[in-house]
Short mmCIF file of C-alpha atoms in Angstrom, two decimals:
data_model
loop_
_atom_site.label_atom_id
_atom_site.label_comp_id
_atom_site.label_asym_id
_atom_site.label_seq_id
_atom_site.Cartn_x
_atom_site.Cartn_y
_atom_site.Cartn_z
CA MET A 1 28.70 7.02 -9.98
CA ASP A 2 29.93 9.35 -12.70
CA PHE A 3 27.74 11.58 -14.87
CA THR A 4 28.13 9.52 -18.04
CA THR A 5 26.97 6.36 -16.29
CA TYR A 6 24.13 8.17 -14.56
CA GLN A 7 22.90 9.75 -17.78
CA ALA A 8 22.91 6.39 -19.59
CA LYS A 9 21.26 4.49 -16.73
CA SER A 10 18.65 7.16 -16.05
CA ARG A 11 17.67 7.17 -19.71
CA ARG A 12 16.36 3.62 -19.40
CA THR A 13 13.69 4.97 -17.05
CA ALA A 14 12.67 7.92 -19.24
CA LYS A 15 9.07 7.22 -20.17
CA TYR A 16 7.04 10.33 -20.75
CA PRO A 17 4.29 11.51 -23.09
CA ALA A 18 4.92 13.01 -26.50
CA ILE A 19 3.67 16.59 -26.10
CA GLY A 20 5.48 18.29 -28.93
CA HIS A 21 9.25 18.57 -28.87
CA PRO A 22 10.71 15.88 -26.57
CA VAL A 23 12.53 18.49 -24.45
CA ILE A 24 9.23 20.00 -23.20
CA TYR A 25 8.21 17.33 -20.70
CA PRO A 26 11.54 16.97 -18.88
CA THR A 27 12.00 20.75 -18.81
CA LEU A 28 8.63 21.19 -17.12
CA GLY A 29 9.46 18.33 -14.75
CA LEU A 30 12.76 20.01 -13.87
CA ALA A 31 10.99 23.24 -12.95
CA ASN A 32 8.49 21.31 -10.85
CA GLU A 33 11.14 19.32 -8.98
CA ALA A 34 13.28 22.41 -8.34
CA GLY A 35 10.16 23.97 -6.84
CA GLU A 36 9.75 20.95 -4.58
CA VAL A 37 13.32 21.41 -3.30
CA ALA A 38 12.58 25.08 -2.62
CA GLY A 39 9.32 24.17 -0.89
CA LYS A 40 11.03 21.71 1.42
CA VAL A 41 13.69 24.27 2.35
CA LYS A 42 10.98 26.88 2.96
CA LYS A 43 9.13 24.53 5.30
CA ILE A 44 12.34 23.72 7.20
CA PHE A 45 12.71 27.42 7.96
CA ARG A 46 9.00 27.94 8.58
CA ASP A 47 8.35 24.87 10.72
CA LYS A 48 11.71 23.80 12.14
CA GLY A 49 13.52 27.07 12.76
CA GLY A 50 15.96 26.34 9.94
CA VAL A 51 17.28 23.18 11.56
CA ILE A 52 18.15 20.62 8.89
CA GLY A 53 18.13 17.24 10.57
CA GLU A 54 18.66 13.81 9.06
CA PRO A 55 15.00 13.35 7.97
CA GLU A 56 15.08 16.70 6.18
CA ARG A 57 18.45 15.94 4.61
CA GLU A 58 17.14 12.61 3.30
CA ALA A 59 13.99 14.23 1.91
CA LEU A 60 16.08 16.89 0.16
CA LYS A 61 18.44 14.24 -1.19
CA GLY A 62 15.46 12.49 -2.78
CA GLU A 63 14.17 15.69 -4.35
CA LEU A 64 17.66 16.63 -5.59
CA GLY A 65 17.86 13.19 -7.19
CA ASP A 66 14.66 13.99 -9.05
CA VAL A 67 16.18 17.31 -10.19
CA LEU A 68 19.26 15.44 -11.42
CA TRP A 69 17.09 12.94 -13.32
CA TYR A 70 15.26 15.71 -15.15
CA ILE A 71 18.51 17.56 -15.91
CA ALA A 72 19.87 14.33 -17.39
CA GLN A 73 16.78 13.92 -19.59
CA VAL A 74 16.88 17.54 -20.79
CA CYS A 75 20.54 17.07 -21.66
CA THR A 76 19.84 13.82 -23.49
CA GLU A 77 17.00 15.38 -25.49
CA LEU A 78 19.40 18.19 -26.49
CA GLU A 79 22.23 15.74 -27.24
CA ILE A 80 24.42 17.28 -24.53
CA SER A 81 26.28 15.19 -21.99
CA LEU A 82 26.07 15.94 -18.29
CA ASP A 83 29.87 15.94 -18.35
CA GLU A 84 29.84 18.78 -20.90
CA VAL A 85 27.44 20.77 -18.73
CA ALA A 86 29.50 20.21 -15.56
CA GLU A 87 32.80 21.00 -17.27
CA GLY A 88 31.43 24.11 -18.96
CA ASN A 89 29.96 25.36 -15.70
CA ILE A 90 33.21 24.91 -13.78
CA GLU A 91 35.16 26.66 -16.56
CA LYS A 92 32.74 29.60 -16.43
CA LEU A 93 32.87 29.83 -12.64
CA TYR A 94 36.66 29.58 -12.46
CA SER A 95 36.98 32.26 -15.14
CA ARG A 96 34.77 34.54 -13.05
CA LEU A 97 36.77 33.70 -9.94
CA GLU A 98 40.07 34.48 -11.63
CA ARG A 99 38.71 37.79 -12.95
CA GLY A 100 37.18 38.76 -9.59
CA LYS A 101 33.66 38.50 -11.00
CA ILE A 102 32.30 35.58 -8.95
CA SER A 103 29.76 37.93 -7.31
CA GLY A 104 27.29 40.14 -9.06
CA ASP A 105 24.61 39.76 -11.68
CA GLY A 106 24.49 38.74 -15.30
CA ASP A 107 25.75 35.92 -17.47
CA ASP A 108 28.47 37.99 -19.13
CA ARG A 109 30.49 38.96 -16.07
#
């Protein structure tokens, strides 16, 4: 599935409360879901010696899907396509790569 299709299809399932600006809820959800991904990875290293088996991979895939859903909703609320985000990110990364700045800190490298 491509990003445009995903963004459109995922939007049909976007039902969340009005709590001010419509970008607030999906942004908070994104932070929460990203934390769940991090928590699962932490527990893999804490409890399983860092071994990522099929059950762990499937659990992470589910959480990453939730992250993607929230990213799509944030983008939609901001009238940005997922394609624009992906393309812009690759352009930025390739520019850094070409300039020898792929490592390091800061947005303006």
